[in-house]
mmCIF file of C-alpha atoms and ligand atoms in Angstrom:
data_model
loop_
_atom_site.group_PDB
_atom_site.id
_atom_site.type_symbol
_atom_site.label_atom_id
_atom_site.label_comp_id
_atom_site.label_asym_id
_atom_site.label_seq_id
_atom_site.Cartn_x
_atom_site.Cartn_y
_atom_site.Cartn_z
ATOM 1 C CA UNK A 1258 128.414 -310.480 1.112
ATOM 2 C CA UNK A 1259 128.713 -309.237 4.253
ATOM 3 C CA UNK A 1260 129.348 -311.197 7.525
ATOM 4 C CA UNK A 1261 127.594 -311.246 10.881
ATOM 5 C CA UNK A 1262 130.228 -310.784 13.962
ATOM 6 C CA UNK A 1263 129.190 -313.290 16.435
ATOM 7 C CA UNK A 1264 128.228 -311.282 19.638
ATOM 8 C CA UNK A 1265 130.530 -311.396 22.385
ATOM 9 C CA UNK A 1266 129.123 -313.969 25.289
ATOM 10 C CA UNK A 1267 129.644 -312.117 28.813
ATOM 11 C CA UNK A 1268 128.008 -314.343 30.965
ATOM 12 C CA UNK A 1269 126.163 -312.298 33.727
ATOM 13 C CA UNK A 1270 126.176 -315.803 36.410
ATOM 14 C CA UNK A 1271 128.698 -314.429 39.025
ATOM 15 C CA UNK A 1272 128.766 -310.765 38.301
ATOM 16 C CA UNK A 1273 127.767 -308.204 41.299
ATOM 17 C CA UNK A 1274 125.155 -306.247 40.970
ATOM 18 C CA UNK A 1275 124.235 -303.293 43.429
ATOM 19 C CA UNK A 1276 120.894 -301.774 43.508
ATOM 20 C CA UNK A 1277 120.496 -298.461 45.825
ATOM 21 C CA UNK A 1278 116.874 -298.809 47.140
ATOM 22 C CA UNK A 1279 116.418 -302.583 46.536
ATOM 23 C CA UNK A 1280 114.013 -302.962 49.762
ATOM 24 C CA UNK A 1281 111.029 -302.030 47.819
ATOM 25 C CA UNK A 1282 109.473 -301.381 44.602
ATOM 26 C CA UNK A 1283 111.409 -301.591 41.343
ATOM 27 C CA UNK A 1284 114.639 -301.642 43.057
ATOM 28 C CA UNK A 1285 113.180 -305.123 44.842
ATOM 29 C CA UNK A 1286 111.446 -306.504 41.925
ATOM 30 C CA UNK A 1287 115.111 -305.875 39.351
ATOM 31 C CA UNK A 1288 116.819 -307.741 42.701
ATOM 32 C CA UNK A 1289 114.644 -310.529 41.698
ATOM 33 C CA UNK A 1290 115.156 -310.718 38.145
ATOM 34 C CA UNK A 1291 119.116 -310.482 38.263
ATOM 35 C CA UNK A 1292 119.167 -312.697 40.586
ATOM 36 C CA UNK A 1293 117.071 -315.088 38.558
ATOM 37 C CA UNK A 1294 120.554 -315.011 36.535
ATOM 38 C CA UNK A 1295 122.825 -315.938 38.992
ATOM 39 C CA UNK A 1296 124.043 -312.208 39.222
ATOM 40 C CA UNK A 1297 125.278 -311.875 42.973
ATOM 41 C CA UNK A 1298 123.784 -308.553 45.174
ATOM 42 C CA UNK A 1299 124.231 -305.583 47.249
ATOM 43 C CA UNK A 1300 120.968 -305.053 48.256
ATOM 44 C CA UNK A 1301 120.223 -301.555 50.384
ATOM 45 C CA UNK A 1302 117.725 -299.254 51.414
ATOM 46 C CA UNK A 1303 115.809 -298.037 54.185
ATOM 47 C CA UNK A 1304 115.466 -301.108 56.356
ATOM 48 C CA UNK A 1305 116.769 -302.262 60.270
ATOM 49 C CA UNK A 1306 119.580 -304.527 60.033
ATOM 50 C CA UNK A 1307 117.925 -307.565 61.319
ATOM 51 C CA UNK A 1308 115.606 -307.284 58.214
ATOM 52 C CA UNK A 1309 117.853 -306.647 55.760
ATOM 53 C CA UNK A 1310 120.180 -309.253 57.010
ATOM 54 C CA UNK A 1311 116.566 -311.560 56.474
ATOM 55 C CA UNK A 1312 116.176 -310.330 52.978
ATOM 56 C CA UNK A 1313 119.892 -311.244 52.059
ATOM 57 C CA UNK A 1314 119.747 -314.323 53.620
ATOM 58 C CA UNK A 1315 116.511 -315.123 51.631
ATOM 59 C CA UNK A 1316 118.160 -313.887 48.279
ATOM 60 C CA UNK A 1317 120.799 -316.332 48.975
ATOM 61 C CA UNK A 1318 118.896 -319.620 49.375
ATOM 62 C CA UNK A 1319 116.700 -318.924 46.973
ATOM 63 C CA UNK A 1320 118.816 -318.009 44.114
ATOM 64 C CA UNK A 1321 122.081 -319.574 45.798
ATOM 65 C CA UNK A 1322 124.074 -316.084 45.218
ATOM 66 C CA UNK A 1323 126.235 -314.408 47.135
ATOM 67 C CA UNK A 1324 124.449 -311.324 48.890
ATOM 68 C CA UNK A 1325 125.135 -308.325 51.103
ATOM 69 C CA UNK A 1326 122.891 -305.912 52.546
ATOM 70 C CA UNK A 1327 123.907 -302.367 53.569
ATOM 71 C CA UNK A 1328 121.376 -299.199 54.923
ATOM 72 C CA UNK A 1329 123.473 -296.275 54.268
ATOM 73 C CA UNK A 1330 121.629 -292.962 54.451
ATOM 74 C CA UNK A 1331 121.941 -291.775 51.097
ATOM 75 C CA UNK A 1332 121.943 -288.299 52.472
ATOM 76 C CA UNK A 1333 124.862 -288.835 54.208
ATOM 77 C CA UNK A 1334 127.819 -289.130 51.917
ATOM 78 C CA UNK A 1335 130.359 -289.970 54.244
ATOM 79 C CA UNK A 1336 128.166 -293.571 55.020
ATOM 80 C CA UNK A 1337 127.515 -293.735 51.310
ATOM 81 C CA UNK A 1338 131.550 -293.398 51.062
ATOM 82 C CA UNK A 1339 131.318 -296.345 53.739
ATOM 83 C CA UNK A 1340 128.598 -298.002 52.566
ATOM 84 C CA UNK A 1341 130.466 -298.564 48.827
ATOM 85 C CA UNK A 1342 133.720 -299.878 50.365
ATOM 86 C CA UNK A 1343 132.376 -302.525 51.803
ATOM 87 C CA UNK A 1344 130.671 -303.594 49.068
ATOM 88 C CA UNK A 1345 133.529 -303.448 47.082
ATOM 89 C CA UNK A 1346 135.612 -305.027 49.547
ATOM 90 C CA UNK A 1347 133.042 -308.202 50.567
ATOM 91 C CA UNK A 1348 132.073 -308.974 46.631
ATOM 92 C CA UNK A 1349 135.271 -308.313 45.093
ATOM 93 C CA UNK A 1350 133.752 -306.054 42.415
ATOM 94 C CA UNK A 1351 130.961 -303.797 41.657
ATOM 95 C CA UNK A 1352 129.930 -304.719 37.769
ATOM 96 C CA UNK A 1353 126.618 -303.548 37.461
ATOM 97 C CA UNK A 1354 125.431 -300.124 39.482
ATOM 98 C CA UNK A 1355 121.377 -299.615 39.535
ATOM 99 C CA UNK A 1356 121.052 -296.080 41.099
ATOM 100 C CA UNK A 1357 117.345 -296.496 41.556
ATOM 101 C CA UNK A 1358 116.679 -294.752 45.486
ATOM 102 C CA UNK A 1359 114.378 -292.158 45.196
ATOM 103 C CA UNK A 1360 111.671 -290.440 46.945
ATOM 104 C CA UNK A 1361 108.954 -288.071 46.019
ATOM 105 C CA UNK A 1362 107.504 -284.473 47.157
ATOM 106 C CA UNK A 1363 104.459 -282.465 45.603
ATOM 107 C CA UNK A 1364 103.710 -279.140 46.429
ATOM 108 C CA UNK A 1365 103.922 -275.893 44.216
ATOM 109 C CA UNK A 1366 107.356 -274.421 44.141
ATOM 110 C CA UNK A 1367 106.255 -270.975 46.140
ATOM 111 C CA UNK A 1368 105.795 -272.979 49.257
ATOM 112 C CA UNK A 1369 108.302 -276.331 48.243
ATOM 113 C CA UNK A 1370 110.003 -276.681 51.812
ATOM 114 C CA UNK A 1371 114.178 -276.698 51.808
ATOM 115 C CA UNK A 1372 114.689 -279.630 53.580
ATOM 116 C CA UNK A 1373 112.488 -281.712 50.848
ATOM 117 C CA UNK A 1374 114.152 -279.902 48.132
ATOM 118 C CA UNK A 1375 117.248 -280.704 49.514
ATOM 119 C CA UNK A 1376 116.549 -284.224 50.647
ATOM 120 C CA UNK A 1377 115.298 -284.941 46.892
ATOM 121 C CA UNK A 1378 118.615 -283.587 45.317
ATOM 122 C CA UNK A 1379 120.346 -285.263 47.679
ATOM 123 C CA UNK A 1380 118.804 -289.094 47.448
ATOM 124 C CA UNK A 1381 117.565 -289.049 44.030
ATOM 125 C CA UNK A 1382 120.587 -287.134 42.328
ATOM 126 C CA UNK A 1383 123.911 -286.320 44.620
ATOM 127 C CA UNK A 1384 123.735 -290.167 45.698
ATOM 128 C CA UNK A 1385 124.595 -291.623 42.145
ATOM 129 C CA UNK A 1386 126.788 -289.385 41.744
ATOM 130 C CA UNK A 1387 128.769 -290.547 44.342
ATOM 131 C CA UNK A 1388 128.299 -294.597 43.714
ATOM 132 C CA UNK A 1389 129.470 -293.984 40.451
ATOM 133 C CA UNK A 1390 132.418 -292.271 41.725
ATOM 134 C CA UNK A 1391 132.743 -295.348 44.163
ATOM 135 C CA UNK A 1392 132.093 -298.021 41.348
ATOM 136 C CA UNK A 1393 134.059 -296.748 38.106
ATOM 137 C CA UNK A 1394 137.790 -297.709 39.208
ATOM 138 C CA UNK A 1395 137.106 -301.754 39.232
ATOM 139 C CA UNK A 1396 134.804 -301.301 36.323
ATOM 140 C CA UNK A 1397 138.063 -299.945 34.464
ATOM 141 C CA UNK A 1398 140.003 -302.745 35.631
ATOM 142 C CA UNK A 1399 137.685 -304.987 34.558
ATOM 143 C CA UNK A 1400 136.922 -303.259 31.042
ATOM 144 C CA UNK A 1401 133.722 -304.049 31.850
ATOM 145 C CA UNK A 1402 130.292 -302.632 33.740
ATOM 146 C CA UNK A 1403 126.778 -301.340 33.398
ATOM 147 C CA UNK A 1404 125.555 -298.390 34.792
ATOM 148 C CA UNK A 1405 121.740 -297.666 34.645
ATOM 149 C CA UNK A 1406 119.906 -295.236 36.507
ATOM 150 C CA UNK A 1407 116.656 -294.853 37.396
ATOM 151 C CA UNK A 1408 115.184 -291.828 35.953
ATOM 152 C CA UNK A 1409 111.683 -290.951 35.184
ATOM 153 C CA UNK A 1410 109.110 -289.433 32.303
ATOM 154 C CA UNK A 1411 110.568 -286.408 34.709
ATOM 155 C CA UNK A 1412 113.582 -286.138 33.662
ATOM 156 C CA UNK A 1413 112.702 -285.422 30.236
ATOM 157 C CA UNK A 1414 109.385 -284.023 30.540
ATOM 158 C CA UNK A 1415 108.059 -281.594 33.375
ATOM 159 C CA UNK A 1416 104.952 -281.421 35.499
ATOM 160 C CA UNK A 1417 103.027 -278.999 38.621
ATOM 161 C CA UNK A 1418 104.294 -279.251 41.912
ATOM 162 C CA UNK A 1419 107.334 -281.512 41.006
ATOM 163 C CA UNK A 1420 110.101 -278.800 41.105
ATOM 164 C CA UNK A 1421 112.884 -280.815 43.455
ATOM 165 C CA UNK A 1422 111.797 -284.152 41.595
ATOM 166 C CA UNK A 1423 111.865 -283.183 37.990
ATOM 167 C CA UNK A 1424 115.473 -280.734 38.585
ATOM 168 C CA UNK A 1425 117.135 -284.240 39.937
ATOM 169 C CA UNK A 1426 115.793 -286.459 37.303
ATOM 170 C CA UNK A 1427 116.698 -284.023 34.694
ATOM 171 C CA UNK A 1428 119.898 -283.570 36.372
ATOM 172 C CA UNK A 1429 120.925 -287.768 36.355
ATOM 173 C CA UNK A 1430 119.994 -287.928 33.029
ATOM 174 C CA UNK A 1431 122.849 -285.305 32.375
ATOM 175 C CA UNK A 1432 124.945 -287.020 34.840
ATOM 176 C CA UNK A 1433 124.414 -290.321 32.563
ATOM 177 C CA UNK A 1434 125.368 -288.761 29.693
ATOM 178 C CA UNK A 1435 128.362 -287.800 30.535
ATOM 179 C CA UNK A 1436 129.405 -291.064 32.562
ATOM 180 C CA UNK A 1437 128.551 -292.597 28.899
ATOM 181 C CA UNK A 1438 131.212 -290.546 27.103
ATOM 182 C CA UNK A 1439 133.858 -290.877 29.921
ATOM 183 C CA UNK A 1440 133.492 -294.583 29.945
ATOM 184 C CA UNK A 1441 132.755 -295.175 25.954
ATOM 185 C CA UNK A 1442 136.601 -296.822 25.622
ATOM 186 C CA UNK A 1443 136.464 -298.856 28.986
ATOM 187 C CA UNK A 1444 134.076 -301.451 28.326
ATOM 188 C CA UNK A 1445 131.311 -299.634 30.765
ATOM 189 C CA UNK A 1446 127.855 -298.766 29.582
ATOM 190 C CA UNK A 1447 126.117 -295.627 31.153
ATOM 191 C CA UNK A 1448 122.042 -295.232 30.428
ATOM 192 C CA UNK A 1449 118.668 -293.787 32.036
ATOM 193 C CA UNK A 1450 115.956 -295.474 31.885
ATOM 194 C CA UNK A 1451 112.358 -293.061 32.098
ATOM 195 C CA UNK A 1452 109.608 -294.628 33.664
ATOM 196 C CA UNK A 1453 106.028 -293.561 33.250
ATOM 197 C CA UNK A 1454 103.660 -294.675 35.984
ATOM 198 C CA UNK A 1455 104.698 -297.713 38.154
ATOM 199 C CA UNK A 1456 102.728 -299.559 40.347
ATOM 200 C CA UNK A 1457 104.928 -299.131 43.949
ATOM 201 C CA UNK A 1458 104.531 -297.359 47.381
ATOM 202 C CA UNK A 1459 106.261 -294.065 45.826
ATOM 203 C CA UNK A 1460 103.105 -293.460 44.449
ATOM 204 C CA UNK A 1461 100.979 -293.827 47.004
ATOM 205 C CA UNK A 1462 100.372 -290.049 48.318
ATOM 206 C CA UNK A 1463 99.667 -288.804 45.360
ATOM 207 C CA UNK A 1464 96.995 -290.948 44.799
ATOM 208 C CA UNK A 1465 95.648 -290.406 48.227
ATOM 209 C CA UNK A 1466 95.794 -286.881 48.073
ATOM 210 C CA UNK A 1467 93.465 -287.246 44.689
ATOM 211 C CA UNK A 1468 91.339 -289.667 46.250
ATOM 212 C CA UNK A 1469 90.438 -287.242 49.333
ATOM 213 C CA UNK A 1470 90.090 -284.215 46.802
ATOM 214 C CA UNK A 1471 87.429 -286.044 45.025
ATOM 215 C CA UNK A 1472 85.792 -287.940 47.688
ATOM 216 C CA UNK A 1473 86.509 -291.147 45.197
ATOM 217 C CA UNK A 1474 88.148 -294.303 45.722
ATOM 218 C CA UNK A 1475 91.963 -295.226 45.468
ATOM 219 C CA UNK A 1476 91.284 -297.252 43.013
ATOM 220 C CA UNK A 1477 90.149 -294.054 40.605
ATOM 221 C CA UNK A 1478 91.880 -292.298 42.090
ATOM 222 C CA UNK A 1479 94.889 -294.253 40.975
ATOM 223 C CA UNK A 1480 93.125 -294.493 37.418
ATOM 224 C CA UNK A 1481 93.057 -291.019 37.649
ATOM 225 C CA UNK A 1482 96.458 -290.181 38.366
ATOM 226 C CA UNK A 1483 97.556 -292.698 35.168
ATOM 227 C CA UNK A 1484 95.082 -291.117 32.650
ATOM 228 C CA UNK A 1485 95.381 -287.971 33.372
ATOM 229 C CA UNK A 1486 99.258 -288.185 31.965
ATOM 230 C CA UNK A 1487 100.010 -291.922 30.292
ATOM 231 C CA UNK A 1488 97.852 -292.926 27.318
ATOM 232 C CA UNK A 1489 98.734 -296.544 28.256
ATOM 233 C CA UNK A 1490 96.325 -296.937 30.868
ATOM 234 C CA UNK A 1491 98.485 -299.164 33.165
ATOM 235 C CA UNK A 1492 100.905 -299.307 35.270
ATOM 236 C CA UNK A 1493 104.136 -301.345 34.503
ATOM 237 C CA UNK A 1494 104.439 -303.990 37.894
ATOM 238 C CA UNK A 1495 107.640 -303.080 38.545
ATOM 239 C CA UNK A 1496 109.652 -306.209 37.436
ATOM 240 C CA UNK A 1497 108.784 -304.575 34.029
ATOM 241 C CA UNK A 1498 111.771 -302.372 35.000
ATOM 242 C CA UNK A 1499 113.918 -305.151 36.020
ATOM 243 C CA UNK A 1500 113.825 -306.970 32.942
ATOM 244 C CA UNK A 1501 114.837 -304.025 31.125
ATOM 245 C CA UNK A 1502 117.462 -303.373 33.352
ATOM 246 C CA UNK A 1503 118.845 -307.359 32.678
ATOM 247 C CA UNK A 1504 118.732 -306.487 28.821
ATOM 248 C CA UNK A 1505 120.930 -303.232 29.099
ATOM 249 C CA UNK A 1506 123.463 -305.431 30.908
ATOM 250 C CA UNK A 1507 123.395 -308.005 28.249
ATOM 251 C CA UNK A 1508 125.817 -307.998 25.517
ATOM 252 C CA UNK A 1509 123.474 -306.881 22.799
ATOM 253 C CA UNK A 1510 123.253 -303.861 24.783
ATOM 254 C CA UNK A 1511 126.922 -302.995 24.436
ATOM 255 C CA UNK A 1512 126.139 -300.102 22.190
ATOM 256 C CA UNK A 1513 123.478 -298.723 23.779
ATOM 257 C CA UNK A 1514 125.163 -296.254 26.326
ATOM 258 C CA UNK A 1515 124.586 -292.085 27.648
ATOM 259 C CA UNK A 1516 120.842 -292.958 26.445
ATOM 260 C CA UNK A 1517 117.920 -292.111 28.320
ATOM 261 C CA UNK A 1518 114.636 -294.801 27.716
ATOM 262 C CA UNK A 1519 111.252 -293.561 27.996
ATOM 263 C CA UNK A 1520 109.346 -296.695 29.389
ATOM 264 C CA UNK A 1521 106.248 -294.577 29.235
ATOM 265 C CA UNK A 1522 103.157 -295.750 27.704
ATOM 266 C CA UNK A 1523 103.594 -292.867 25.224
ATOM 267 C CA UNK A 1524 103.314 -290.454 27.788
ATOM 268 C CA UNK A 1525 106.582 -288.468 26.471
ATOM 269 C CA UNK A 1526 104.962 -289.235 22.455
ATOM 270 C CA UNK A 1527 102.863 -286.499 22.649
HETATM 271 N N1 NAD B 2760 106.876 -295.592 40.959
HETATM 272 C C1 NAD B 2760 106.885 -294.848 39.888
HETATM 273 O O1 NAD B 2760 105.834 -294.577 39.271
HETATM 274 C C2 NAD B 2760 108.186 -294.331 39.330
HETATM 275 C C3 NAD B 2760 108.176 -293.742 38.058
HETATM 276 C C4 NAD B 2760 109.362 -293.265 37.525
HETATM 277 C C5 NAD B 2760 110.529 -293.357 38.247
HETATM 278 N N2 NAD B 2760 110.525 -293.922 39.489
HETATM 279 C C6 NAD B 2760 111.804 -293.966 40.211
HETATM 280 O O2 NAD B 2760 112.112 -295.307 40.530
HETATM 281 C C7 NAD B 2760 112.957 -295.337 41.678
HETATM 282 C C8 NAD B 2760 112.418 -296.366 42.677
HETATM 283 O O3 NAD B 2760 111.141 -295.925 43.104
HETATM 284 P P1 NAD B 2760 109.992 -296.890 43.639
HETATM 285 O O4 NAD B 2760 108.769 -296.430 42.989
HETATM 286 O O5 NAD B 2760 110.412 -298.287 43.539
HETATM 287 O O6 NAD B 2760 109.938 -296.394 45.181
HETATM 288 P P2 NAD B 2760 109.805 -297.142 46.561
HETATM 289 O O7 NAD B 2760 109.322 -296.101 47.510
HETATM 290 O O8 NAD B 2760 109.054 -298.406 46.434
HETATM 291 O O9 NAD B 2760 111.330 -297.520 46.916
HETATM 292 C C9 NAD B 2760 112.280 -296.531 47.215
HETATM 293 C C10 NAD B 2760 113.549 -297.178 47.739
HETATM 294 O O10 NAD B 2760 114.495 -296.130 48.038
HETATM 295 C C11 NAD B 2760 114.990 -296.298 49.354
HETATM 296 N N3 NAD B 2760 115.310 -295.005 49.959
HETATM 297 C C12 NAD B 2760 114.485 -293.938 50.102
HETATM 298 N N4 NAD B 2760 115.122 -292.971 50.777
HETATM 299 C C13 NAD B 2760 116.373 -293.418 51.056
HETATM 300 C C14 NAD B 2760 117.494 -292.884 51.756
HETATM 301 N N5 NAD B 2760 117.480 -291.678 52.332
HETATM 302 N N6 NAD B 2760 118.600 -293.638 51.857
HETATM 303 C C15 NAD B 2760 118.634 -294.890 51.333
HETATM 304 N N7 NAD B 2760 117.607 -295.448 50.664
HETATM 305 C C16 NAD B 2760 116.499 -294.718 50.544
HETATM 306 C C17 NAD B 2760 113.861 -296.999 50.104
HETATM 307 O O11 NAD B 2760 114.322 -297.625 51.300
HETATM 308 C C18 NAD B 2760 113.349 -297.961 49.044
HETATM 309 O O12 NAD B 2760 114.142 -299.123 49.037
HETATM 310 C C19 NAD B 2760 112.997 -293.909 42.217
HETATM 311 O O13 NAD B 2760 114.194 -293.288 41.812
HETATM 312 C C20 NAD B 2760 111.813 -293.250 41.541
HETATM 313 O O14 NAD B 2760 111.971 -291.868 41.392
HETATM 314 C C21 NAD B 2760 109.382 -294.421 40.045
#
């Protein structure tokens, strides 16, 4: 007969966590749930200091964690460069890395401006590549760390007028890949997780744009946009996200690494 290995107990209570683009959206709502777990934070994104000093300080009496908050340009690598040594100095360690800042252009590719093209590459690829950089040295030392970036149904499928969005998210799902292999004998876990539709503000003008074009609603609009794509038709609140994001740090998770995770409603099935 064969006998069950008891699965290692890594308790997650005390880790860091850092979550690029935690001041909205998914990145906000996975802040939540990790912290739920006692999981200490680098939160970041796109916010003055006096509010992001706000948000920390409410992380921290709510959940009674440690917390930092940081809004390095991501298109700036020498502040990201600044941005991550701080964070490692301050928390001691970087365990778990969320690369989840991203933004979003549509237009057809003839007439796709440079600077978005190069703004997309930039937040929603070149960044992570760079954090990981940062992160991986105390992740060795500790033979232990999670790495999970935010991808999308787009970097595995395409779609019109997404040329700078679907070339990054195609291009961090290579990038994960081969963080995966590099780190398989150190303890660190590398994956992508693929979102279909979720409901946040990234959304937002592409569902007004629809809306306008028909003369509709936002609400169809939005219905629209899902349908039209995801045979679920809903979108995942983004906490969905988060709680995904807790599992993959989780021991049972250990062997799960350079994978990317549709979280689609079928929308890659078909
Ligand atoms: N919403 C969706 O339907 C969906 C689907 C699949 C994948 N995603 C991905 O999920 C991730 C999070 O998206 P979201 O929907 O929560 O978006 P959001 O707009 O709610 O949040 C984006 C976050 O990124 C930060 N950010 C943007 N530009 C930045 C910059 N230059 N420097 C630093 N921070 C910056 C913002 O401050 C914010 O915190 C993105 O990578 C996105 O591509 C979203």
């Amino acid at each position: 007969m064969l006998e069950s290995t008891p699965l290692q107990s890594t308790t997650l209570k005390g880790k860091t966590a850092l979550i690029t683009g935690s001041t909205s959206g998914i990145g906000l709502a996975s802040a939540h749930v990790l912290a739920e777990q006692g999981i200490n934070l680098v939160l970041h994104g796109l916010m003055s200091d006096d509010e992001g000093a706000n948000l920390a300080q409410e992380f921290s009496e709510k959940y009674q964690i440690k917390t930092l908050f940081d809004n390095a340009n991501l298109m700036d690598t020498s502040a990201i460069s600044v941005f991550m040594d701080k964070a490692t100095k301050t928390m001691g360690s970087i365990d778990i890395l969320i690369n989840n800042a991203g933004i979003q252009h549509t237009e057809a590719v003839d007439t796709f401006p440079e600077s978005k093209w190069n703004a997309i590459i930039a937040i929603n690829l070149t960044a992570a590549f760079h954090t990981t950089q940062h992160a991986l040295s105390g992740m060795k030392a500790n033979s232990w760390g999670r790495i999970v970036n935010i991808a999308s149904v787009h970097g595995l499928v395409a779609s019109k007028n997404k040329v700078a969005y679907c070339a990054a998210k195609h291009g961090i799902v290579g990038l994960t890949k081969v963080v995966a292999l590099e780190c398989a004998e150190h303890g660190i876990t590398a994956n992508a997780i693929c979102p279909g539709w979720v409901d946040t503000p990234l959304i937002n003008d592409q569902i007004t744009e629809i809306a306008n074009k028909e003369s509709t609603s936002f609400e169809q609009a939005k219905y629209q946009l899902i349908t039209a794509k995801q045979p679920v038709p809903d979108m995942m609140a983004p906490r969905q996200i988060g709680e995904f994001i807790l599992f993959l740090c989780s021991d049972s998770a250990r062997s799960i690494t350079g994978s990317s995770l549709p979280m689609d409603g079928a929308w890659t099935a078909q």
